[in-house]
mmCIF file of C-alpha atoms and ligand atoms in Angstrom:
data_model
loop_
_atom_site.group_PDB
_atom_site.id
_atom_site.type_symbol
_atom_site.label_atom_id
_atom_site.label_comp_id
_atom_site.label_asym_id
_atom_site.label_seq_id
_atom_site.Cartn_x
_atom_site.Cartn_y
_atom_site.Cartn_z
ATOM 1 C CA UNK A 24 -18.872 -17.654 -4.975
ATOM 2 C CA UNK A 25 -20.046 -14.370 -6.120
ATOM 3 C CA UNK A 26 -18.368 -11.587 -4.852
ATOM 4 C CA UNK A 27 -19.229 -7.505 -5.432
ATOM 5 C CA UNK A 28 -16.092 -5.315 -6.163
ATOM 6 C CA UNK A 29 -16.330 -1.071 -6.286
ATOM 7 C CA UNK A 30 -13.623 -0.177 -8.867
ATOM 8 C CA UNK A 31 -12.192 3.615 -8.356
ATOM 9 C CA UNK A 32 -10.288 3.942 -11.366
ATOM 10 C CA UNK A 33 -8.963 7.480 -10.879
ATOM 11 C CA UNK A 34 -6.850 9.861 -12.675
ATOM 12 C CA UNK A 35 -4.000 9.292 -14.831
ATOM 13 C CA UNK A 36 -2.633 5.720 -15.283
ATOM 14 C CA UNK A 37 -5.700 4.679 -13.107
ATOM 15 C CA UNK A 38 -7.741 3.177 -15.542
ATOM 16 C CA UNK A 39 -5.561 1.379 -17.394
ATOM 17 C CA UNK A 40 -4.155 -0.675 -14.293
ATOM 18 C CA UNK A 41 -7.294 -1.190 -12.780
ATOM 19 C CA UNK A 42 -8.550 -2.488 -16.163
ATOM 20 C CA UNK A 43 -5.362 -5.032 -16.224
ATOM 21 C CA UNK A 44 -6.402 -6.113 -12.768
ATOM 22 C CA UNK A 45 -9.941 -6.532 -13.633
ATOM 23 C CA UNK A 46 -9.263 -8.873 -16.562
ATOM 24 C CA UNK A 47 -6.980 -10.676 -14.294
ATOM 25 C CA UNK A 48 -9.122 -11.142 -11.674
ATOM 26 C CA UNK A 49 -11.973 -12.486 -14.666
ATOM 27 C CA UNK A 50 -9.138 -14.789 -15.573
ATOM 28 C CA UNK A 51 -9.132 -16.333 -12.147
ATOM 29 C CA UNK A 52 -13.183 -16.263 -11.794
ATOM 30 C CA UNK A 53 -13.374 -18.364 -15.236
ATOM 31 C CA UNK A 54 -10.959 -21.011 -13.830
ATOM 32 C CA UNK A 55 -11.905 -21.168 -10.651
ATOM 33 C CA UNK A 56 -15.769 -20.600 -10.707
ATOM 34 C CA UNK A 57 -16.111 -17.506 -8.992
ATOM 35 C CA UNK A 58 -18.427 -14.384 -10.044
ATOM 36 C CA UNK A 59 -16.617 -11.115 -9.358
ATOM 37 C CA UNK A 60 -19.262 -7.916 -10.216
ATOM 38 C CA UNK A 61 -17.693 -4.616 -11.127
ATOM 39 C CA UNK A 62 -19.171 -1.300 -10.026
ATOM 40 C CA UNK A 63 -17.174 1.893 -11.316
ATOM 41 C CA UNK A 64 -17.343 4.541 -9.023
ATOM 42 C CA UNK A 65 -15.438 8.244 -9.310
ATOM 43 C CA UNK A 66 -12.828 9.166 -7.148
ATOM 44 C CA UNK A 67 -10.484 11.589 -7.063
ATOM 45 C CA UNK A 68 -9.596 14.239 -10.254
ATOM 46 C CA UNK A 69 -12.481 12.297 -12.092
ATOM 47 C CA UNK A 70 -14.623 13.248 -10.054
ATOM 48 C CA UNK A 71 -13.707 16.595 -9.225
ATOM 49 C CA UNK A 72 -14.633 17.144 -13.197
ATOM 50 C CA UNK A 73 -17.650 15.476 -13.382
ATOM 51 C CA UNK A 74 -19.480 16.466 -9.891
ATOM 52 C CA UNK A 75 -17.674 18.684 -8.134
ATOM 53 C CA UNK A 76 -15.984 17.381 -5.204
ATOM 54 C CA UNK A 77 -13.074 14.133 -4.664
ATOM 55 C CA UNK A 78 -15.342 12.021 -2.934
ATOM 56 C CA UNK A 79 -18.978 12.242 -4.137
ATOM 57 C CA UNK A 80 -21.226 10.554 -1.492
ATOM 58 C CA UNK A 81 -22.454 7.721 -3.845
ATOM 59 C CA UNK A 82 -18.618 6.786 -4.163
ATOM 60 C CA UNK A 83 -18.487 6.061 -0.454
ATOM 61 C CA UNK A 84 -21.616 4.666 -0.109
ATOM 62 C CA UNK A 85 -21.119 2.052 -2.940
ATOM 63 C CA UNK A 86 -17.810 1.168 -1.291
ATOM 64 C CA UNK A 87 -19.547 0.330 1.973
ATOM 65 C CA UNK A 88 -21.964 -1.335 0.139
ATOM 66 C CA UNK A 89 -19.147 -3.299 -1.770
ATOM 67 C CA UNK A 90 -17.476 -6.977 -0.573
ATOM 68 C CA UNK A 91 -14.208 -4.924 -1.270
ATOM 69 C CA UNK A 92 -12.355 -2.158 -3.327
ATOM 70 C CA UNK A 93 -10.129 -1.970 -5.698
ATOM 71 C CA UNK A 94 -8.577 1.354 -6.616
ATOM 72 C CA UNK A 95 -5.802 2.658 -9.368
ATOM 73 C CA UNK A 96 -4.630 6.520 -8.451
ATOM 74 C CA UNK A 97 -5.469 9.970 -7.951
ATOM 75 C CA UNK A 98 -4.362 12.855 -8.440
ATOM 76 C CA UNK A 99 -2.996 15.173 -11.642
ATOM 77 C CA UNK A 100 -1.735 18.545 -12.355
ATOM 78 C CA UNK A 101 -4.593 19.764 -13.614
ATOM 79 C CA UNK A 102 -6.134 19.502 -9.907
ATOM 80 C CA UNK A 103 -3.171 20.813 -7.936
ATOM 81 C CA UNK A 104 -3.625 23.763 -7.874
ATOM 82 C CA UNK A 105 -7.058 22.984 -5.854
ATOM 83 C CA UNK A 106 -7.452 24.154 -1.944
ATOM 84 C CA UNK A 107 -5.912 21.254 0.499
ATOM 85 C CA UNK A 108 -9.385 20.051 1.374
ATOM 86 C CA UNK A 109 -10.116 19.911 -2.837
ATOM 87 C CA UNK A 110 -7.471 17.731 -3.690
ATOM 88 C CA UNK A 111 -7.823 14.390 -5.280
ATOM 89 C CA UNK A 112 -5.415 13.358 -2.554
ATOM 90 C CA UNK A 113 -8.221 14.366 0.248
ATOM 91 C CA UNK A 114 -10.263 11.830 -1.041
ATOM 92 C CA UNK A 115 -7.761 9.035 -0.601
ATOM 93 C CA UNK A 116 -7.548 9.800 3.124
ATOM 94 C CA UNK A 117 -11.449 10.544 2.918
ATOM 95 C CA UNK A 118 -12.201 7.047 1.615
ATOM 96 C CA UNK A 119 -9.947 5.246 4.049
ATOM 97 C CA UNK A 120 -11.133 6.794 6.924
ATOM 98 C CA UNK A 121 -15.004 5.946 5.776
ATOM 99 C CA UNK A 122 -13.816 2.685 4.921
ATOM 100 C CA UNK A 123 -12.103 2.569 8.872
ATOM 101 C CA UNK A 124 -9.180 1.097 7.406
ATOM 102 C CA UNK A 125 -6.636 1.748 10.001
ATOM 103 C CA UNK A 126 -4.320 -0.754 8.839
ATOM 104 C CA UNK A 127 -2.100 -0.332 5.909
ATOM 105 C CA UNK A 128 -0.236 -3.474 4.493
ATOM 106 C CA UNK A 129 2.778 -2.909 2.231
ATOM 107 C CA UNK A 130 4.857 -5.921 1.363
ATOM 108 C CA UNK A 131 8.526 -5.067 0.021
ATOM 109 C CA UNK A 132 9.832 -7.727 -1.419
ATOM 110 C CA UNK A 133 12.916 -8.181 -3.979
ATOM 111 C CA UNK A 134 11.582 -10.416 -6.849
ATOM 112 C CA UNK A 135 15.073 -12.750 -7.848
ATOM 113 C CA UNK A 136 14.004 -12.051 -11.389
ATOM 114 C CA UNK A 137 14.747 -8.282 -10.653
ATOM 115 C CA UNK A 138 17.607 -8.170 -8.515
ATOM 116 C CA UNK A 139 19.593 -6.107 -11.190
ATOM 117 C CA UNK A 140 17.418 -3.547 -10.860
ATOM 118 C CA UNK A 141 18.060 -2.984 -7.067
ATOM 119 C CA UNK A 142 20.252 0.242 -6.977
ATOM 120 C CA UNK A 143 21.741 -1.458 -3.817
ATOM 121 C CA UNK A 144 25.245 -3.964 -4.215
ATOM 122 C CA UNK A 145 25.191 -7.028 -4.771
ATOM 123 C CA UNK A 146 26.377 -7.836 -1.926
ATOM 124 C CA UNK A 147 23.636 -6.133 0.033
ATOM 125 C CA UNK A 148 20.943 -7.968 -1.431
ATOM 126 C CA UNK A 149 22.515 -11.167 -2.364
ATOM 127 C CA UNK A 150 19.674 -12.690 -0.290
ATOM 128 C CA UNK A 151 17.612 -10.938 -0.976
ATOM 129 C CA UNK A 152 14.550 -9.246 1.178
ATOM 130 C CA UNK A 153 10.928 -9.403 2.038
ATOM 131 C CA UNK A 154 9.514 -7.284 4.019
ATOM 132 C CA UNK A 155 6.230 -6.424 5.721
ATOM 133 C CA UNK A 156 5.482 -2.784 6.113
ATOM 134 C CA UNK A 157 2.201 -2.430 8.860
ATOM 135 C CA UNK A 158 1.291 1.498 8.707
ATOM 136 C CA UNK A 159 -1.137 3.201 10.247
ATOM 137 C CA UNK A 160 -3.622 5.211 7.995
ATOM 138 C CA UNK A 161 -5.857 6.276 9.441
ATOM 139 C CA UNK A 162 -4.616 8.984 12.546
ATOM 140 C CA UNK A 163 -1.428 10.448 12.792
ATOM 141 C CA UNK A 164 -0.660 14.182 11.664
ATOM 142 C CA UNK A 165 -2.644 13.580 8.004
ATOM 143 C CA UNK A 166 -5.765 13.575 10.288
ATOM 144 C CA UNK A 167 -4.728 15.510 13.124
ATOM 145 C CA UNK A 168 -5.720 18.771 13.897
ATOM 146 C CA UNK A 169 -4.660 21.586 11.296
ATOM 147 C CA UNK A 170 -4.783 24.994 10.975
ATOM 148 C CA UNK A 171 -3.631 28.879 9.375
ATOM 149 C CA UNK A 172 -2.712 31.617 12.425
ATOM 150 C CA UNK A 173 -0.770 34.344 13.067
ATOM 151 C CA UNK A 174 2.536 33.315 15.129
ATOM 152 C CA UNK A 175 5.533 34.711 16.924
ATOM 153 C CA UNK A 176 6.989 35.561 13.300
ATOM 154 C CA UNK A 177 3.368 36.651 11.448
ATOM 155 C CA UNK A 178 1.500 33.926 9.143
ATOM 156 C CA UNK A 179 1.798 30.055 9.865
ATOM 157 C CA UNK A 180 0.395 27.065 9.516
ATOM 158 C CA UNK A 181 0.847 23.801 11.663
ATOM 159 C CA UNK A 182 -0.444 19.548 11.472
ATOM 160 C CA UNK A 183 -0.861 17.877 14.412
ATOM 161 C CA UNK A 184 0.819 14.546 15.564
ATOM 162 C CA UNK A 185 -1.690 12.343 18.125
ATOM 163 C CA UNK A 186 -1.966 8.883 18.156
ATOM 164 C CA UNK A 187 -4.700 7.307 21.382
ATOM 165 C CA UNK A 188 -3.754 4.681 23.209
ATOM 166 C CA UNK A 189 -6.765 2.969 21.332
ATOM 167 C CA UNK A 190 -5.564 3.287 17.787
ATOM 168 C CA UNK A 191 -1.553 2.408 19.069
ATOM 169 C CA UNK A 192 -3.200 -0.874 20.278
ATOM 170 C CA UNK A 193 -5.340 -1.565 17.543
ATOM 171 C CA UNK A 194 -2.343 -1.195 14.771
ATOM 172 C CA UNK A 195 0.496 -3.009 17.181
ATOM 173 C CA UNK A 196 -2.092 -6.161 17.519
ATOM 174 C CA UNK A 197 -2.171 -6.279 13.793
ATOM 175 C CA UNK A 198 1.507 -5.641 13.418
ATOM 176 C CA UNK A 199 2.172 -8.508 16.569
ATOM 177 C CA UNK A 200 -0.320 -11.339 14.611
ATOM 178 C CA UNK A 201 1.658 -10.305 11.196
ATOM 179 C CA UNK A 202 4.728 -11.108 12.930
ATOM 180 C CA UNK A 203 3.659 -14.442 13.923
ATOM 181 C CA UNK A 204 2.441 -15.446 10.679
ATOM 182 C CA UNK A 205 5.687 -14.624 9.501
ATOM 183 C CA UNK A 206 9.451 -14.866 10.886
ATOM 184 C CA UNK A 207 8.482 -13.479 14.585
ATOM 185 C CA UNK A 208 10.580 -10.616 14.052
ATOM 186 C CA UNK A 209 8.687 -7.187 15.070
ATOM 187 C CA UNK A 210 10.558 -4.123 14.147
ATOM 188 C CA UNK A 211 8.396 -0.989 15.793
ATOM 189 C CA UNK A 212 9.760 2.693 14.267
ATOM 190 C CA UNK A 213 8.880 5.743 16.044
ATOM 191 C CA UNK A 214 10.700 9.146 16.799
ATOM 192 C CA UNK A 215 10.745 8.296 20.530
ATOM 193 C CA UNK A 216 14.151 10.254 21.736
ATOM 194 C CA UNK A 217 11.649 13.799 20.250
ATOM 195 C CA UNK A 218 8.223 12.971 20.026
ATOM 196 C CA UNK A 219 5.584 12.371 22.864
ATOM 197 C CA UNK A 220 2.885 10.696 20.302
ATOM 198 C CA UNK A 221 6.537 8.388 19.882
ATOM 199 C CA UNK A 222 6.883 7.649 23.231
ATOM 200 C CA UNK A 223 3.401 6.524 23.847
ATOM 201 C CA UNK A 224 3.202 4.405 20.876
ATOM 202 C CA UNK A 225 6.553 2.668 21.909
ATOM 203 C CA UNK A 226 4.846 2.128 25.429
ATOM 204 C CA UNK A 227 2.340 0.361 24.091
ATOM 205 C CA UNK A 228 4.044 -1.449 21.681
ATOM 206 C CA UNK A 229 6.162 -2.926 25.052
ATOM 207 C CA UNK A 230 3.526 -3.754 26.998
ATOM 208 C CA UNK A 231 1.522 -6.054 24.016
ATOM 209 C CA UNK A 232 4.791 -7.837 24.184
ATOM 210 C CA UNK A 233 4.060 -10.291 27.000
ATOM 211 C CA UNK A 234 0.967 -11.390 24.789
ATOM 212 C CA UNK A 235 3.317 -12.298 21.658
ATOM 213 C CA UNK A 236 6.280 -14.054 23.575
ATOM 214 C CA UNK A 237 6.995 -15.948 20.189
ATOM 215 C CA UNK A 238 7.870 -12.305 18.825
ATOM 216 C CA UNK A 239 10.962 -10.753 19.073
ATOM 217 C CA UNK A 240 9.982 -7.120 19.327
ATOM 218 C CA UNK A 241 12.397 -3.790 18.952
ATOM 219 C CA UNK A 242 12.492 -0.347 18.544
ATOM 220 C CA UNK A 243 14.212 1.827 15.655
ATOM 221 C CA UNK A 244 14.538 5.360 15.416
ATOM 222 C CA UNK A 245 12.946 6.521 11.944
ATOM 223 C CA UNK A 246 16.178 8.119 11.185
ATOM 224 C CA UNK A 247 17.720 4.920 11.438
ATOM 225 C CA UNK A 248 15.414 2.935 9.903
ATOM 226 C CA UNK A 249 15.653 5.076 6.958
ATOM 227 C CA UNK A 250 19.476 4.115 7.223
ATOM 228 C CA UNK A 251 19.083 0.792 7.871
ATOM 229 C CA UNK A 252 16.698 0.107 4.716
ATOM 230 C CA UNK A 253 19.693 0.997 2.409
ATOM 231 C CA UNK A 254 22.272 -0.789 4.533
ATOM 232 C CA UNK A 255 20.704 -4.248 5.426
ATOM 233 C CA UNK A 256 17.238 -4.326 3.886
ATOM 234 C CA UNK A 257 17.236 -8.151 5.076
ATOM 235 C CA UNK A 258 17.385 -7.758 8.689
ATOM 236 C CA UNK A 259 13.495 -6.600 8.189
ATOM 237 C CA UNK A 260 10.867 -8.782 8.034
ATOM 238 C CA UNK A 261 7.669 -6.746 9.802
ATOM 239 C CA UNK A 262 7.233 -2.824 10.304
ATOM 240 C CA UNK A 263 5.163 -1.083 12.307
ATOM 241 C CA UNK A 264 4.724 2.377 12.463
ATOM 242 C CA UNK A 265 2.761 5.872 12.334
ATOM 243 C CA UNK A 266 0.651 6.733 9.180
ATOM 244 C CA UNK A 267 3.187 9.332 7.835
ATOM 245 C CA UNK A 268 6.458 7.361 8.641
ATOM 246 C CA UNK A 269 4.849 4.487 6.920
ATOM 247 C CA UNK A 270 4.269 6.190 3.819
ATOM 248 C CA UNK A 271 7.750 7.779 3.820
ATOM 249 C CA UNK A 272 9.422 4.639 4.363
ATOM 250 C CA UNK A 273 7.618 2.485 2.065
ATOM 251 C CA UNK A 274 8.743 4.624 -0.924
ATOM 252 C CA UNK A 275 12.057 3.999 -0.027
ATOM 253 C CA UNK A 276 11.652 0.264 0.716
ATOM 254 C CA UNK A 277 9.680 0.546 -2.829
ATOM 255 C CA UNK A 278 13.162 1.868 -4.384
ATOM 256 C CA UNK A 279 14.904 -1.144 -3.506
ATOM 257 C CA UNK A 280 12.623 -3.596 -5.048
ATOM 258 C CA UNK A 281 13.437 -2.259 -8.326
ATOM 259 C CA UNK A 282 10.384 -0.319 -9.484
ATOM 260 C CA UNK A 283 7.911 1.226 -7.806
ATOM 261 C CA UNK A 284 5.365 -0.178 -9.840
ATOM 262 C CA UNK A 285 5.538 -3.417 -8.529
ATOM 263 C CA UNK A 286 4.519 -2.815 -4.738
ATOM 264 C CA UNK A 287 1.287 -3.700 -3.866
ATOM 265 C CA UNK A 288 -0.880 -2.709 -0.887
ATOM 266 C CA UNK A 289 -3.924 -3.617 1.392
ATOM 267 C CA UNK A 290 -5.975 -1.390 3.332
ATOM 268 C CA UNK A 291 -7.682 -3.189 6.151
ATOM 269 C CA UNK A 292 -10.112 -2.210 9.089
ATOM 270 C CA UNK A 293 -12.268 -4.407 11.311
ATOM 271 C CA UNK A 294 -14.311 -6.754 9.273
ATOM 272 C CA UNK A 295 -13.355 -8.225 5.768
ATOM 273 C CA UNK A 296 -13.903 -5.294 3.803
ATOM 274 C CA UNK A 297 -10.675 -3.592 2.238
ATOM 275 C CA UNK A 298 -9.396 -1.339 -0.467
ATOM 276 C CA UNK A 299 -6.518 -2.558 -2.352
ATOM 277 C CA UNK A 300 -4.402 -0.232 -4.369
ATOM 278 C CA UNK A 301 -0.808 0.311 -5.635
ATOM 279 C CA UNK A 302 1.641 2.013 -3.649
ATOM 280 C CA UNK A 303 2.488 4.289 -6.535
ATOM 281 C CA UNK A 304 0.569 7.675 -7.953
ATOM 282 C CA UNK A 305 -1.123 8.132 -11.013
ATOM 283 C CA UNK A 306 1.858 8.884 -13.235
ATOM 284 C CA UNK A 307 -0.050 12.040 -15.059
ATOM 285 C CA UNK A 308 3.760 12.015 -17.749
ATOM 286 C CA UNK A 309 2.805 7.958 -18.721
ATOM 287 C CA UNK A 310 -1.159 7.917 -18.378
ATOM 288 C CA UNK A 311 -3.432 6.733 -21.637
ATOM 289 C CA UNK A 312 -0.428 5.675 -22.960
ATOM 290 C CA UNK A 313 -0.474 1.846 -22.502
ATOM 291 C CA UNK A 314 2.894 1.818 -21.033
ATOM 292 C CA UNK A 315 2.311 1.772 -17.115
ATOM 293 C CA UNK A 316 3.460 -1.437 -15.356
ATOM 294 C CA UNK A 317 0.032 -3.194 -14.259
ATOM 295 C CA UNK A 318 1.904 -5.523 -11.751
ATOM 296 C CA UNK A 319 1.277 -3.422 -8.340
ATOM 297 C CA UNK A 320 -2.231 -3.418 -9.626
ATOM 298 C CA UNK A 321 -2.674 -6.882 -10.244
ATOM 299 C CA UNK A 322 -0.657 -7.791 -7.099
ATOM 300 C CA UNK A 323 -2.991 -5.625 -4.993
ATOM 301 C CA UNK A 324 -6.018 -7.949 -6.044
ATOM 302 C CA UNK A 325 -4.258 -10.793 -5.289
ATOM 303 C CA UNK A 326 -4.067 -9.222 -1.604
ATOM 304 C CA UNK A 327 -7.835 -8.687 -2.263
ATOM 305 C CA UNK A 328 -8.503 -12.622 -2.808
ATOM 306 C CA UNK A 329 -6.274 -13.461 0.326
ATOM 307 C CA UNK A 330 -7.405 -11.102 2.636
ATOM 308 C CA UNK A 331 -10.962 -9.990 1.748
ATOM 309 C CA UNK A 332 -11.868 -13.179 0.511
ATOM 310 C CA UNK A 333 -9.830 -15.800 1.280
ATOM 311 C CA UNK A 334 -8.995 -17.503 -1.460
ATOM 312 C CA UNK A 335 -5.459 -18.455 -1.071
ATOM 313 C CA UNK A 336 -5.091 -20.447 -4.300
ATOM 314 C CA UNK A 337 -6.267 -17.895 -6.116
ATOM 315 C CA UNK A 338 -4.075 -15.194 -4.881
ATOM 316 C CA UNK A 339 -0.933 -17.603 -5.009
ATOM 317 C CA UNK A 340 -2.122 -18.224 -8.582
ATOM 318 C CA UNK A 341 -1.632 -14.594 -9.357
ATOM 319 C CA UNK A 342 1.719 -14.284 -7.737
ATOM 320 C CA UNK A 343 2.809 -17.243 -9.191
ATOM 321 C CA UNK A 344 2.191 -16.091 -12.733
ATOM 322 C CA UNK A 345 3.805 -13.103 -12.180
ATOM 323 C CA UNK A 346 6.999 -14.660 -11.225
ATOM 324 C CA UNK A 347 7.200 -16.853 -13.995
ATOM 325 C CA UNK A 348 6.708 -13.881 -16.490
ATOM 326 C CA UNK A 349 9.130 -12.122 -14.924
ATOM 327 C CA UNK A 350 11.226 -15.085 -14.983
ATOM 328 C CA UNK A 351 10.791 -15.800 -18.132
ATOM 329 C CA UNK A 352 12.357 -11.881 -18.813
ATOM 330 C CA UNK A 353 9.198 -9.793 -19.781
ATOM 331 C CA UNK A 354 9.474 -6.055 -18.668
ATOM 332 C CA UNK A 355 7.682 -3.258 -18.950
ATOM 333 C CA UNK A 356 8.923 0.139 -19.644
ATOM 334 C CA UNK A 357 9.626 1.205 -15.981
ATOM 335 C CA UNK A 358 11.895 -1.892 -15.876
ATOM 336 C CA UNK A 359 13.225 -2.087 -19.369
ATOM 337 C CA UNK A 360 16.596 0.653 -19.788
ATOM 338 C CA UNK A 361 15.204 1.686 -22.597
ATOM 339 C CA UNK A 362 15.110 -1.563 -24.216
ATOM 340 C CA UNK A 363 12.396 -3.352 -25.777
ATOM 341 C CA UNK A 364 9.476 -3.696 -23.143
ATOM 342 C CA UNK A 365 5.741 -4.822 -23.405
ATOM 343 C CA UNK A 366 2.782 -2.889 -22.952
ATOM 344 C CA UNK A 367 0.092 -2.494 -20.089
ATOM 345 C CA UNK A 368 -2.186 -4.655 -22.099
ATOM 346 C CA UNK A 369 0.462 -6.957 -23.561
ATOM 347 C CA UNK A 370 2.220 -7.694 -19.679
ATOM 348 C CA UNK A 371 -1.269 -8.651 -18.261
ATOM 349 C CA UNK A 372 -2.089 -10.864 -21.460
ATOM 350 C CA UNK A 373 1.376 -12.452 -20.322
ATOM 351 C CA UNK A 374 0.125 -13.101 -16.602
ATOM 352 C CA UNK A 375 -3.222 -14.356 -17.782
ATOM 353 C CA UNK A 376 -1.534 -16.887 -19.775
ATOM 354 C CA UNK A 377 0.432 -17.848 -17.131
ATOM 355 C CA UNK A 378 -2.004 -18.245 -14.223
HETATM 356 C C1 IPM B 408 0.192 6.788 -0.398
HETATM 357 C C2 IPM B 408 0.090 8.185 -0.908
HETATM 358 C C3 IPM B 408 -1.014 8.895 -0.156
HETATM 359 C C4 IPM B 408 -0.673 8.843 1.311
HETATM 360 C C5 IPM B 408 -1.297 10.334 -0.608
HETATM 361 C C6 IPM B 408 -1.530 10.418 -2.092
HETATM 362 C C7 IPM B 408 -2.427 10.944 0.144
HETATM 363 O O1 IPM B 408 1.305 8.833 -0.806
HETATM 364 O O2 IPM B 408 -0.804 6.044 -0.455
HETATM 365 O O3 IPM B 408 1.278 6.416 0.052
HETATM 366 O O4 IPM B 408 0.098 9.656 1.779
HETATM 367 O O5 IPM B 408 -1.170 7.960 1.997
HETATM 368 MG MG1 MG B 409 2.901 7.575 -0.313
#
């Protein structure tokens, strides 16, 4: 098959990752017959540079027009300094929401290769973890309404929290089918004992129950769950929850996997379309130095292959290959104590071998 993928390298350590995941995903074309077309398109700092603005219009159009996306990072401190609606960052948000890619898939897993590198005990994680984060990305208070105005004690400013019943509904029944495809176990985290948009969403989430009665559904207070991540990781297996708690919480879950720069994620809407992209940032301290760890990158397009494309073998292959270099003890610098470690270029050599 042939298959047409807009690349949005980014800022930073974008371009390097991206280009590990590329050569990857060439890998997997060559061995099992598939064409995979690369489009570049600018996004974030980048682009700010070169035209102007985070999220030039062609950029958004040639996603649309795109089977799916693949992007590294944005973001720098050259550009922060920039108004809030300037930002590299704005154009993250900007190209999800033009993308209507509500749903937000994180897996957390703890690779048995890495379990030294949990900061957790032993004991804790002695069988280990794998988790589904579901967020929501596309409402919540990073979309809701915003503003500067004078207030009871002079200048303020103030973000809005409002989920509809519509995009509750829309997330849960993603969150609900997750569930089934995995160990049944829904886990739904809101801020429902202060928060109206809370106790909505935990309505909702209640009354899809009696379509999912293989699910076992219940609530936890995002307090808790912030707890509970630390104390018994393993009694997760799917999330579900608001755009901002989900991004707050999947650092954290992120932590306990041992690096950050192995977490993967897929950004979903209604038809096949999606934009894949590590969970991390665009580590401005590491970038054009050939050191960043690839693997969230490369993990992301497996997502892409499974769930834009659906090629399962394909994406197992990639997974696969990871775990057996990782096995076999190769780390990168994130990973390595200051120890011998490969590069960027040298770790995805390793995978390609491997698939
Ligand atoms: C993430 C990031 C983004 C988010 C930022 C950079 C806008 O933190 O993807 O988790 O908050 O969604
Ligand atoms: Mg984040």
């Amino acid at each position: 098959m042939n298959y047409n993928i807009a690349l949005l390298k980014g800022d930073g350590i974008g371009p390097e990752i991206v280009d590990s995941a590329v050569r990857v995903l060439e890998a997997i074309g060559k061995k099992y017959n598939h064409t995979f077309n690369f489009t570049p398109y600018l996004i974030g700092g980048c682009a700010i540079d070169a035209t102007g603005e985070p999220l030039p219009k062609e950029t958004v159009e040639g996603c649309l027009a795109s089977d799916s996306v693949l992007l590294g990072a944005v973001g720098g401190p050259k550009w922060d300094t920039l108004p809030g609606n300037m930002r590299p960052e704005k154009a993250l948000l900007g190209i999800r929401s033009a993308m209507g890619l509500f749903t937000n898939l994180r897996p957390a897993k703890l690779y048995s290769a890495l379990k030294d590198e949990c900061p957790l005990r032993a004991d804790i994680v002695e069988n280990g973890f794998d988790i589904m984060i579901v967020r929501e990305l596309t409402g919540g208070i990073y979309f809701g309404e915003r503003g500067m105005r004078e207030g009871k004690y002079g200048e303020e400013a103030y973000d809005t929290e409002c989920y509809s019943r519509m995009e509750i509904e829309r997330i849960c029944k993603v969150a609900y089918e997750t569930a089934l495809k995995r160990k049944c176990k829904l886990i739904s985290i809101d801020k429902a004992n202060v928060l109206d948009s809370s106790r909505l969403w935990r309505k909702i989430v209640h009354e899809m129950e009696k379509d999912y009665p293989e699910v076992e559904v219940a609530d936890m207070l995002v307090d808790n769950a912030a707890m509970q991540l630390v104390r018994n990781p393993a009694q997760f297996d799917v999330i579900v929850t608001t755009n901002m708690f989900g991004d707050i919480l999947s650092d954290e879950a992120s932590q306990i996997t041992g690096s950050i720069g192995m977490l993967p994620s897929a950004s979903l809407g209604d038809n096949t379309r999606g934009l894949y992209e590590p969970i991390h940032g665009s580590a401005p301290d590491i970038a054009g130095q050939n050191k960043a760890n690839p693997i969230a990158t490369i993990l992301s397009a497996s997502m892409m292959l499974l769930y834009s494309f659906n090629l399962k073998e394909e994406s197992d292959n990639i997974v696969n290959a990871v775990d057996k270099v990782l096995n076999a003890g190769y780390r990168t610098a994130d990973l390595s104590h200051g120890k011998e470690y490969l590069s960027t270029v040298e770790i995805t050599d390793k995978i390609i071998e491997n698939l």
